[in-house]
Amino acid sequence: MDEINQDLLQVNLDALTENELRKLLTLYMTQQKLGLYWERNQIEHDKALNNNSVFLRFADEQGKSLSVGTPPYRNLIIEGDNFDALRCLRITHTNKIRVIYIDPPYNTGNKDWVYNDRYVNKDDRYKASMWLEFLYRRLILARDLLTSDGVIMVSINDENRAKLELLMDKVFQGMRLGSFAWRTKDTGNDSGGNFSAVHEHILVYARGEFSFNGNSLNTKKYRNPNNADPKGPSALNPITKAHTYKDRPNTYYPIQDPNTGYWYPCDPDRVWAYASETKLKPDSKIRAETIESYLRQNLIVFPECKPEDLLYYATKDELLSAIHAGKGPMLPQKKTPLFREDLPDLDFWVDKQIAPGRPSKKAYLNEKTSLISPVSSWIGGIKEDFDEEDEDAIFFMRSQKGREGTDAINEILGAKAFNYPKPPSLIMELLRQASKPNDIILDFFAGSGTTAQAVLQLNKEDKGNRQFILVSNNEAPPNDPENKNLCRDVCAARVRRVIEGYNNRKATGGNFAYCRMEKLNHADVVQDLDEEVIWNSLCLKHRNELLPYLTKKLNIIYQDNETAVIFCPHLDDETITNLIDLSSRQIILYSNRPQSAAELLTPYKNIKSLSAIESIMQETGVVNVY
Ligand SMILES: C[S@@+](CC[C@H](N)C(=O)[O-])C[C@H]1O[C@@H](n2cnc3c(N)ncnc32)[C@H](O)[C@@H]1O
C-alpha cells in the first residue's frame, strides 16, 4: 500500500480485523487501473452503506408542520444528506423515478460538500478523489431508482466534465445518450487566452426505452387552399444549407425556372441544399435527389416575378459596375449582395434574365415520416442567432438571460439567498423535453429548489401531474447544525411561495410534505421503529404520496374495487372483523405479527399477510456496489 492510500484511509489500521485487512490489501493490489481511478477507502465505504437504515418522518417545529398544502402530499422535500435520502428512496421508489436532474457541487469552491462528516477544503490533497467517491456512492444508489425508460441529467462545468463523464460511464454503463452545452451568460468573459468560458454541460444517461419528447412540427404552415392539390396540404421550405461556395463547390450553381426561363443565382455564403446533375461526374453514385429531379417533379416553386423586376447585364462591365454600385442581385430579406467580384462564375451571368427572390421546395405534410424533430445538443442563449429557417433542422432549446437564476430567487424571497442557482427556464426546458405529465422527478442536490419551481410551473402550463422529490441539506457546519438551514429557509420557503403565488405571479397550486430522516442501527430497527415511520414508508411505496398517520387500528394505505393494501400494526378481534368485511378484495396486510395474522385469517385466501418491518428492511441498508 503506497503512502497516498495510507493517508487517505484515515482509519485506525490496528482496529481492523484480519479479514478486513486482507480484503483491503487484496483490493489495493488488484484494483483495476485502466479508466477512471480514484483513491477510495473500501472499508469505510462498506460500513457507510451497510451500517444502518434510514427512515422518513414528517418534520414539525414548535408543533407546527413544515409541510405545505393539504394531504395527500404528492411532492416531497427531504432535509438532510442525500446519501441517506437515496437509501430511504430505495425502499419506496426503486424503478419509479423517470427523470433525475442533479446539479452537484462542482468541486471548485471551498467547502461546498461534506465527505465523511467533514467539509473538504479547497486545497485538500485528495479533494478530487473524495469528490468522485462522494458522487459515486450517490449515483450508484440513484441508478436503481430509475424506471426502464428513465433518464438522469447532470449539470457540470467545463473543468470537471471529463472526470464526471468517466464516472457516469462507470455507473451508468451503456446508458450514455450524450450531453447538452448551454450558455450561462449572454455577455462574454475572458477567462484567459482570449477564451470566453460561458458555457456548462449537462450529461445525459438514459435507459434503453427513454427518448426526449422532441419538438412537434408546426403543421399550421401546411396549406391546401380549396383542396386544389390532390396530394394534400403542403408548405414551402428554403432549399439552402449553411455552407459557403468554397466548402461545397458542387452545390453552388445557378437554377433556371423551366417555365419562365429566368435565372436564380446561388448565395455564395449559403449554397443550395441539393446537388445538380450538371455538376456530377458521370460515374457518380449520388443517392440523394438532385435539383433537376425535383424540378421534373414540379416540387421547386419560384416566386412570382414581374418583367420589370428582372435584372439584365449585356456585358461583364455592366455587371461589374452594378456590383460596385451595390445594385446587383440581392438576398431579398437580408439585402446582402449575391454577386461579388471574387466569385468564379461571373461570366455566366452576362446576357441572362436574373430574377429576384428565392426558389423554395414544396413539402407535403403526408410525406413527412415523423412529425417530431429531435432536440439538439445545444441550449442556446437568449441572444444567440440560429438557423431557424431550415425546417428539417434539429430543434434547439433556449435558456434565458444570464442571472436569471439569481433574479428568480431574489424575486421570490426578496434577498440573495443562494449563490449560483440554475435558471428556472433551463430546468423547465429540460423537463419539457425529458418528462411526461405523470412522471416523478428527483433532484437530490436541490439547493434552492429550482427544480421544484420548474416542475410546478410546467405542470401549470401543460396541466401535468408531475411529482417532485427534492433533497436539500441545511448547509450548516456538521458540528453546528443549528447554524443555518438552507432546506427549510430557502428551498422549502421558495417552493411554498411558488405554490401559493408571490408578487404578481399566480399560484401554481400543489403541495409538499417536508420530511427529515432518522437513522437506526439494523439491530435496533425491530424494537425502535415506530408505527408512523413504517406507515410513511408503506404509504410512499404503495401510493407514491404521503398521508399523515392517524394511528388507527386498521389503516388503509390504498384501495380500489379489486385490491386493498392495509397496515394493521396490532391485530385484535375488531380489526379482524373489519378486515374480513373488506375481503371481497385481494388484500395485502402489513402487520407486526404476520405469522399470527396468517393463522387467524387462514380461511380468507385472498388476504396475504406480510411483515411490515421486514418489507421495509429488505430494500434498505445493504447495498452491494461491486
Ligand atoms: C450547485 S448546488 C445546486 C443548486 C440548485 N440546482 C439550484 O438551482 O438551486 C449544490 C447543492 O448541493 C448541496 N449539497 C452538497 N452536498 C450535499 C449532500 N451530501 N446532500 C444534500 N445536498 C448536498 C450543496 O449544499 C448545494 O446546495
XYZ file of C-alpha atoms and ligand atoms in Angstrom:
653
model
C 0.000 0.000 0.000
C 1.510 3.302 -1.004
C 1.778 6.441 1.041
C -1.131 8.069 -0.705
C -3.599 5.380 0.142
C -2.393 5.176 3.686
C -3.058 8.849 4.068
C -6.453 8.589 2.571
C -7.564 5.719 4.668
C -7.815 7.825 7.772
C -8.712 4.713 9.684
C -7.032 3.034 12.512
C -5.495 0.026 10.795
C -4.876 -1.600 14.176
C -8.605 -1.667 14.756
C -9.348 -3.689 11.634
C -9.871 -7.418 11.793
C -7.527 -9.745 9.972
C -10.183 -10.383 7.354
C -10.754 -6.703 6.827
C -7.036 -6.110 6.427
C -6.755 -8.992 3.995
C -9.634 -7.667 1.925
C -8.189 -4.192 1.883
C -4.810 -5.425 0.755
C -6.240 -7.613 -1.988
C -8.326 -4.747 -3.268
C -5.432 -2.350 -3.468
C -3.216 -4.934 -5.135
C -5.733 -5.998 -7.737
C -7.593 -2.770 -8.334
C -8.085 -2.057 -11.990
C -6.048 0.924 -13.114
C -7.446 1.374 -16.585
C -10.064 4.084 -16.931
C -11.073 6.340 -14.107
C -9.182 5.647 -10.928
C -9.539 7.397 -7.645
C -8.331 6.667 -4.159
C -11.094 5.244 -2.051
C -11.441 3.826 1.334
C -13.009 0.458 0.834
C -13.743 -0.384 4.446
C -15.372 2.920 5.252
C -17.300 2.612 2.058
C -18.768 -0.735 3.056
C -19.566 0.464 6.537
C -21.239 3.616 5.372
C -23.511 1.663 3.105
C -24.412 -1.127 5.401
C -24.312 0.108 8.947
C -27.795 1.384 9.475
C -31.189 2.010 7.976
C -32.796 5.363 7.320
C -36.450 6.342 7.506
C -38.533 9.399 6.746
C -40.584 11.356 9.249
C -42.799 14.424 8.785
C -40.961 17.420 10.217
C -42.535 19.934 12.513
C -41.181 22.717 14.679
C -42.859 24.072 17.796
C -45.831 21.853 16.983
C -46.204 23.382 13.518
C -45.841 21.208 10.441
C -43.288 22.311 7.862
C -45.323 20.690 5.094
C -47.340 22.889 2.754
C -50.852 22.380 1.364
C -53.265 19.616 2.202
C -52.648 15.868 2.151
C -52.228 13.566 0.366
C -48.824 15.110 -0.259
C -47.788 14.367 -3.833
C -44.395 16.034 -3.540
C -41.567 15.621 -1.084
C -38.841 17.846 0.259
C -36.332 15.876 2.274
C -33.923 17.755 4.524
C -30.550 16.160 5.058
C -27.702 14.335 3.408
C -28.725 12.939 0.072
C -26.819 9.701 0.647
C -29.270 8.863 3.401
C -32.217 10.208 1.432
C -31.337 7.985 -1.516
C -31.204 4.995 0.793
C -34.712 5.904 2.030
C -35.919 6.192 -1.514
C -34.644 2.701 -2.306
C -37.382 1.397 -0.026
C -40.119 3.369 -1.668
C -39.085 4.409 -5.170
C -36.974 1.676 -6.766
C -37.683 1.721 -10.538
C -40.193 4.535 -10.164
C -38.302 7.720 -10.973
C -38.431 8.658 -14.630
C -36.312 11.800 -14.523
C -33.405 12.658 -12.268
C -31.822 16.061 -12.636
C -28.898 16.990 -10.410
C -26.559 19.924 -10.142
C -23.912 18.620 -7.744
C -21.186 20.757 -6.207
C -18.546 21.198 -8.904
C -15.629 20.698 -6.552
C -14.229 24.116 -7.318
C -15.192 26.245 -4.348
C -14.200 25.982 -0.754
C -16.340 23.790 1.467
C -19.264 23.055 -0.779
C -19.862 19.446 0.183
C -19.323 17.141 3.102
C -17.263 13.972 2.977
C -17.360 11.597 5.929
C -18.853 14.293 8.132
C -16.347 16.967 7.288
C -16.147 19.732 4.713
C -13.305 19.198 2.265
C -11.007 22.166 1.938
C -10.138 23.634 -1.384
C -6.502 22.642 -1.054
C -7.120 19.128 0.269
C -4.670 16.751 -1.399
C -7.385 14.195 -2.208
C -10.191 16.582 -2.974
C -10.731 15.208 -6.490
C -10.806 11.602 -5.269
C -13.116 12.408 -2.414
C -15.430 14.293 -4.744
C -15.574 11.308 -7.098
C -16.179 8.891 -4.259
C -18.821 11.212 -2.794
C -20.672 11.283 -6.133
C -20.079 7.604 -6.871
C -21.827 6.479 -3.711
C -24.828 8.605 -4.520
C -25.053 7.810 -8.215
C -24.956 4.071 -7.528
C -27.983 4.427 -5.297
C -29.776 6.754 -7.690
C -29.340 4.340 -10.593
C -31.687 1.798 -9.038
C -34.456 4.353 -8.737
C -34.774 4.879 -12.489
C -37.642 3.365 -14.453
C -36.928 1.257 -17.531
C -37.382 4.419 -19.598
C -35.702 6.706 -17.065
C -33.088 9.374 -17.599
C -30.533 11.131 -15.425
C -29.218 14.559 -16.392
C -26.262 16.017 -14.525
C -25.001 19.586 -14.672
C -21.253 20.112 -14.634
C -18.778 22.836 -15.501
C -16.174 22.575 -18.213
C -13.315 21.890 -15.816
C -14.790 18.785 -14.195
C -16.725 17.415 -17.094
C -14.182 14.795 -18.151
C -13.872 13.276 -14.676
C -17.595 13.201 -14.116
C -18.270 11.736 -17.513
C -15.919 8.822 -16.857
C -17.601 8.279 -13.522
C -21.021 8.337 -15.149
C -19.784 5.858 -17.778
C -18.786 3.544 -14.956
C -22.023 3.821 -13.004
C -24.445 4.025 -15.915
C -22.720 1.584 -18.234
C -24.099 1.585 -21.751
C -26.587 4.324 -20.934
C -24.761 7.367 -22.306
C -27.057 9.350 -24.561
C -24.970 12.491 -24.957
C -24.644 15.923 -23.476
C -26.049 19.405 -23.789
C -23.947 22.519 -23.748
C -25.750 25.609 -22.523
C -24.792 29.225 -22.453
C -24.539 30.517 -18.902
C -24.219 34.216 -19.758
C -25.177 36.357 -22.658
C -22.120 38.512 -22.178
C -18.504 37.499 -22.799
C -15.974 36.608 -20.163
C -12.286 36.482 -20.926
C -11.031 33.662 -18.763
C -7.523 33.990 -20.169
C -6.015 33.131 -23.536
C -8.733 35.089 -25.293
C -11.153 32.333 -24.362
C -14.615 33.137 -23.158
C -15.855 30.384 -20.849
C -19.576 30.985 -20.814
C -20.947 27.503 -21.136
C -21.634 24.490 -18.960
C -22.616 20.923 -19.712
C -25.480 18.636 -18.870
C -24.569 14.966 -19.210
C -27.445 12.712 -20.189
C -27.595 8.996 -19.405
C -30.766 7.041 -20.049
C -32.208 3.575 -20.004
C -32.992 1.955 -23.350
C -36.649 2.891 -23.576
C -36.106 6.600 -22.977
C -36.493 9.248 -25.604
C -36.739 13.019 -25.439
C -40.104 14.416 -26.430
C -38.606 16.317 -29.359
C -40.430 19.178 -30.931
C -43.715 18.797 -32.755
C -43.616 20.043 -36.259
C -45.540 23.235 -36.813
C -48.257 21.957 -39.140
C -50.016 25.338 -39.386
C -47.889 26.388 -42.309
C -49.062 23.408 -44.378
C -51.939 24.594 -46.556
C -54.085 23.403 -49.417
C -56.437 26.248 -50.425
C -59.761 24.901 -51.736
C -58.254 21.402 -51.590
C -56.887 22.127 -55.022
C -53.857 19.883 -54.628
C -54.828 16.189 -54.633
C -51.628 15.410 -52.688
C -52.953 17.418 -49.725
C -51.535 20.321 -47.666
C -48.009 21.452 -48.395
C -45.540 24.073 -47.194
C -42.700 25.876 -48.916
C -39.260 25.289 -47.455
C -35.983 27.033 -48.232
C -33.573 24.992 -50.347
C -30.307 26.301 -48.935
C -27.774 24.954 -46.445
C -25.309 26.815 -44.264
C -22.148 26.166 -46.334
C -20.126 28.564 -48.457
C -19.430 28.061 -52.162
C -15.813 27.283 -51.261
C -16.839 24.498 -48.854
C -19.368 22.980 -51.250
C -18.487 23.977 -54.842
C -20.745 21.216 -56.194
C -23.885 22.740 -54.777
C -23.041 26.251 -55.983
C -24.771 26.681 -59.332
C -27.489 28.807 -60.963
C -31.062 27.496 -61.131
C -33.348 28.205 -64.066
C -37.134 28.282 -63.850
C -38.156 25.901 -66.686
C -41.419 27.808 -67.250
C -40.158 31.401 -67.468
C -36.519 30.827 -68.360
C -35.493 33.251 -65.564
C -32.292 32.525 -63.644
C -31.716 32.460 -59.874
C -28.148 32.916 -58.554
C -26.859 30.871 -55.648
C -25.933 32.640 -52.408
C -22.122 32.197 -52.152
C -22.378 32.054 -48.348
C -25.312 29.654 -48.244
C -25.362 27.223 -51.105
C -28.216 25.061 -52.400
C -29.115 22.016 -50.369
C -29.240 19.666 -53.358
C -26.677 18.504 -55.897
C -27.076 19.339 -59.569
C -26.744 16.789 -62.341
C -24.704 19.383 -64.248
C -22.025 19.164 -61.565
C -21.952 15.410 -61.032
C -19.256 13.266 -62.531
C -20.650 10.669 -64.977
C -19.829 7.754 -62.667
C -21.121 9.465 -59.529
C -23.399 7.275 -57.451
C -25.259 10.004 -55.629
C -28.212 8.613 -53.759
C -29.972 11.842 -52.774
C -32.356 13.544 -55.175
C -30.917 16.265 -57.416
C -32.389 19.693 -58.079
C -33.223 18.575 -61.600
C -35.210 15.641 -60.299
C -37.205 17.979 -58.019
C -37.746 20.349 -60.957
C -39.096 17.461 -63.046
C -41.491 16.563 -60.216
C -42.689 20.200 -60.093
C -41.617 20.461 -56.460
C -39.476 23.578 -56.871
C -41.599 26.695 -56.592
C -40.328 30.023 -57.972
C -41.561 33.346 -56.645
C -43.778 35.432 -58.884
C -41.693 37.931 -60.798
C -42.792 40.877 -62.915
C -40.658 41.511 -66.025
C -39.758 44.985 -64.708
C -38.132 43.418 -61.620
C -35.698 41.369 -63.708
C -32.029 42.320 -63.790
C -30.088 42.135 -67.027
C -26.430 42.806 -67.899
C -25.468 42.857 -71.550
C -21.728 42.863 -70.788
C -19.418 41.876 -67.963
C -18.505 45.560 -67.482
C -22.167 46.391 -66.891
C -22.346 43.608 -64.367
C -19.198 44.763 -62.585
C -20.418 48.359 -62.359
C -23.682 47.090 -60.876
C -21.668 45.193 -58.272
C -19.582 48.300 -57.496
C -22.705 50.440 -57.209
C -24.293 47.894 -54.877
C -27.085 47.318 -57.412
C -26.523 43.677 -58.297
C -28.894 40.887 -57.230
C -29.545 40.845 -53.503
C -30.894 38.396 -50.960
C -34.439 39.693 -50.579
C -34.568 39.720 -46.773
C -31.046 40.451 -45.676
C -30.198 42.725 -48.593
C -26.775 41.210 -48.949
C -25.312 41.002 -52.472
C -25.351 37.647 -54.270
C -22.660 38.739 -56.712
C -19.109 39.621 -55.734
C -16.136 40.303 -57.898
C -14.235 37.341 -56.465
C -16.861 34.752 -57.454
C -15.835 32.186 -60.073
C -18.907 32.302 -62.306
C -19.498 35.970 -63.111
C -19.207 35.489 -66.892
C -22.179 33.143 -66.788
C -24.492 35.974 -65.768
C -23.892 38.129 -68.823
C -26.969 38.162 -71.082
C -29.216 36.307 -68.633
C -32.596 37.325 -67.231
C -31.905 37.329 -63.488
C -34.911 37.117 -61.178
C -35.088 38.396 -57.611
C -36.422 36.188 -54.839
C -35.517 32.660 -53.894
C -36.880 29.363 -55.129
C -38.241 27.009 -52.492
C -39.308 23.409 -52.270
C -42.785 22.104 -51.768
C -43.040 19.640 -48.883
C -46.214 17.624 -48.425
C -47.456 17.008 -44.920
C -48.428 13.417 -45.653
C -44.903 12.629 -46.829
C -43.291 13.534 -43.527
C -42.003 10.366 -41.914
C -42.157 11.943 -38.464
C -43.975 14.930 -37.087
C -41.364 15.282 -34.358
C -37.962 16.847 -34.755
C -35.194 15.763 -32.363
C -33.819 18.054 -29.727
C -30.267 19.259 -30.329
C -27.295 19.109 -28.039
C -27.089 22.882 -27.837
C -29.127 25.033 -25.495
C -28.894 28.490 -26.950
C -28.637 31.715 -25.042
C -31.406 34.227 -25.430
C -29.474 36.414 -27.857
C -27.934 33.670 -29.923
C -28.710 33.547 -33.589
C -29.633 30.164 -35.005
C -30.630 28.965 -38.393
C -34.316 28.559 -37.789
C -35.171 28.627 -41.470
C -34.485 25.039 -42.192
C -37.466 23.002 -41.305
C -35.516 19.774 -41.159
C -33.044 21.345 -38.763
C -32.852 19.837 -35.308
C -34.725 21.700 -32.631
C -32.669 23.526 -30.032
C -33.712 24.693 -26.607
C -33.122 28.156 -25.267
C -32.255 29.317 -21.812
C -32.987 32.846 -20.763
C -30.710 35.727 -19.907
C -27.732 35.368 -17.556
C -28.504 35.929 -13.853
C -31.987 34.537 -14.398
C -31.463 32.008 -11.595
C -30.429 34.635 -9.056
C -33.147 37.058 -10.156
C -35.751 34.304 -9.764
C -34.762 33.715 -6.121
C -34.486 37.418 -5.361
C -37.956 37.954 -6.723
C -39.399 35.155 -4.617
C -37.508 35.554 -1.362
C -36.650 39.219 -1.655
C -32.983 38.679 -0.967
C -29.942 36.966 -2.366
C -30.436 33.752 -0.519
C -28.330 31.348 -2.586
C -25.260 31.502 -4.806
C -25.425 30.241 -8.371
C -28.895 28.730 -8.618
C -29.763 27.349 -12.025
C -32.115 29.375 -14.224
C -35.686 28.011 -13.886
C -36.146 28.279 -17.673
C -33.221 25.901 -18.239
C -34.650 23.222 -15.947
C -38.114 23.784 -17.366
C -36.836 23.244 -20.900
C -35.006 20.090 -19.850
C -38.104 18.757 -18.135
C -40.341 19.773 -21.017
C -38.117 17.617 -23.196
C -37.370 14.747 -20.833
C -40.547 14.275 -18.806
C -44.094 13.164 -19.389
C -47.040 14.630 -17.472
C -47.273 11.859 -14.840
C -43.586 11.428 -14.081
C -41.851 11.535 -10.742
C -38.850 13.858 -10.918
C -35.984 13.673 -8.452
C -33.318 16.256 -7.652
C -31.049 15.158 -4.809
C -28.782 18.210 -4.944
C -31.739 20.558 -4.882
C -30.029 23.580 -3.284
C -32.518 26.428 -3.513
C -35.262 24.305 -5.098
C -35.162 25.466 -8.738
C -36.266 22.026 -9.927
C -39.454 22.169 -7.850
C -40.272 25.578 -9.260
C -39.750 24.236 -12.789
C -41.942 21.170 -12.137
C -44.746 23.255 -10.641
C -44.651 25.818 -13.439
C -44.525 23.168 -16.121
C -47.499 21.358 -14.571
C -49.416 24.586 -14.540
C -48.523 25.254 -18.144
C -49.448 21.844 -19.591
C -51.890 20.696 -16.864
C -49.477 17.906 -15.979
C -49.334 15.874 -12.760
C -45.591 15.572 -12.411
C -44.400 14.968 -8.851
C -41.130 16.166 -7.417
C -38.831 14.772 -4.774
C -36.151 17.211 -3.647
C -33.308 16.584 -1.259
C -31.578 19.638 0.112
C -29.181 19.832 3.013
C -29.084 22.522 5.638
C -25.561 23.653 4.668
C -24.806 24.117 8.342
C -21.346 23.123 9.576
C -21.541 19.482 10.749
C -20.596 20.490 14.295
C -23.141 23.315 14.437
C -26.372 22.061 12.817
C -28.489 24.967 14.094
C -26.273 27.488 12.320
C -28.133 27.530 9.013
C -30.996 25.712 7.335
C -30.902 26.077 3.579
C -33.513 23.384 3.025
C -36.112 24.922 5.307
C -35.374 28.614 4.891
C -34.551 28.810 1.200
C -35.630 25.684 -0.662
C -38.946 24.993 1.098
C -39.668 28.716 1.580
C -39.218 29.290 -2.140
C -41.351 26.304 -3.174
C -44.080 27.386 -0.757
C -44.209 30.817 -2.365
C -44.373 29.352 -5.869
C -47.247 27.108 -4.766
C -49.110 29.929 -3.048
C -48.215 32.725 -5.504
C -45.837 35.654 -4.987
C -45.620 39.267 -6.069
C -47.981 39.315 -9.010
C -47.336 35.727 -10.008
C -50.296 33.399 -9.830
C -50.153 30.410 -7.500
C -49.187 27.176 -9.214
C -51.047 25.144 -6.595
C -49.714 21.843 -5.347
C -48.299 20.761 -2.025
C -45.309 19.079 -0.438
C -44.505 17.018 2.618
C -41.412 18.255 4.435
C -39.526 15.330 5.925
C -36.412 14.694 7.926
C -34.609 11.411 8.300
C -33.976 9.076 11.165
C -31.156 6.578 11.271
C -31.430 3.330 13.176
C -28.868 0.597 13.599
C -30.098 -2.581 11.975
C -30.181 -4.352 15.310
C -32.472 -1.713 16.806
C -34.955 -1.450 13.989
C -37.436 -4.050 15.217
C -37.574 -2.504 18.646
C -37.318 1.174 17.852
C -39.140 1.700 14.607
C -42.449 3.358 15.354
C -45.727 2.978 13.508
C -45.680 6.413 11.936
C -42.358 5.813 10.259
C -43.432 2.391 8.990
C -46.630 3.962 7.680
C -44.678 6.649 5.813
C -42.549 4.090 4.010
C -45.515 1.864 3.137
C -47.559 4.830 2.016
C -44.850 6.087 -0.325
C -44.160 2.598 -1.542
C -47.768 1.863 -2.477
C -49.206 5.304 -3.297
C -46.188 7.447 -4.253
C -47.563 10.091 -1.923
C -47.683 10.725 1.798
C -50.612 10.845 4.171
C -50.238 11.723 7.840
C -50.574 8.681 10.095
C -53.820 8.584 12.049
C -52.855 5.766 14.439
C -55.960 3.753 13.753
C -56.122 0.006 14.238
C -56.813 -0.549 10.577
C -55.079 1.884 8.245
C -55.943 1.697 4.578
C -52.932 2.665 2.547
C -54.635 2.138 -0.742
C -57.824 0.543 -2.051
C -59.857 0.202 -5.182
C -62.619 -2.251 -6.148
C -60.212 -5.133 -6.509
C -57.346 -4.614 -4.107
C -56.562 -3.053 -0.774
C -53.253 -2.502 0.964
C -53.677 -2.235 4.698
C -51.424 -1.572 7.657
C -52.629 -3.054 10.951
C -49.802 -2.847 13.456
C -51.810 -4.723 16.085
C -54.479 -7.262 15.456
C -57.488 -7.718 17.733
C -60.985 -9.148 17.221
C -62.384 -5.866 15.988
C -59.602 -5.419 13.393
C -60.028 -8.991 12.189
C -63.789 -8.422 11.708
C -63.128 -5.220 9.781
C -60.564 -6.976 7.617
C -62.966 -9.766 6.806
C -65.545 -7.155 5.779
C -63.069 -5.858 3.202
C -62.049 -9.267 1.959
C -64.119 -9.298 -1.201
C -60.918 -7.702 -2.488
C -57.369 -9.006 -2.709
C -55.778 -7.713 0.474
C -52.149 -7.150 1.265
C -51.956 -6.888 5.017
C -48.914 -5.433 6.736
C -48.650 -6.094 10.425
C -46.060 -6.523 13.115
C -47.050 -10.158 13.598
C -47.671 -11.583 10.152
C -47.436 -15.166 11.362
C -50.341 -14.887 13.792
C -52.270 -12.771 11.284
C -51.906 -15.527 8.698
C -53.143 -18.121 11.200
C -56.132 -16.041 12.265
C -57.067 -15.334 8.667
C -56.429 -18.825 7.277
C -59.902 -19.213 5.712
C -59.501 -15.969 3.800
C -57.241 -16.939 0.962
C -57.293 -13.514 -0.628
C -55.623 -11.922 2.378
C -51.843 -12.023 2.183
C -50.021 -11.247 5.422
C -46.639 -9.563 5.313
C -44.281 -8.307 7.939
C -44.303 -4.513 7.835
C -40.791 -4.172 9.187
C -39.253 -6.856 7.016
C -40.775 -5.457 3.886
C -39.141 -2.135 4.611
C -35.853 -3.592 5.761
C -35.448 -5.849 2.739
C -34.763 -2.927 0.483
C -32.897 -0.606 2.756
C -29.394 -0.604 4.044
C -27.406 -3.320 2.431
C -26.226 -2.266 -0.962
C -23.764 -4.240 -2.965
C -21.986 -1.897 -5.304
C -19.150 -4.073 -6.526
C -24.801 23.501 -7.139
S -25.882 23.497 -5.846
C -27.436 23.123 -6.566
C -28.198 24.355 -6.941
C -29.559 24.076 -7.473
N -29.507 23.461 -8.739
C -30.329 25.372 -7.552
O -30.690 25.798 -8.652
O -30.575 25.947 -6.506
C -25.486 22.031 -4.997
C -26.191 21.913 -3.687
O -25.970 20.603 -3.196
C -25.792 20.720 -1.791
N -25.147 19.507 -1.285
C -23.824 19.236 -1.193
N -23.639 18.051 -0.622
C -24.863 17.539 -0.337
C -25.319 16.348 0.272
N -24.477 15.413 0.661
N -26.653 16.166 0.426
C -27.531 17.091 0.004
N -27.154 18.239 -0.602
C -25.834 18.465 -0.754
C -24.988 21.980 -1.636
O -25.073 22.431 -0.297
C -25.706 22.877 -2.634
O -26.797 23.498 -2.029
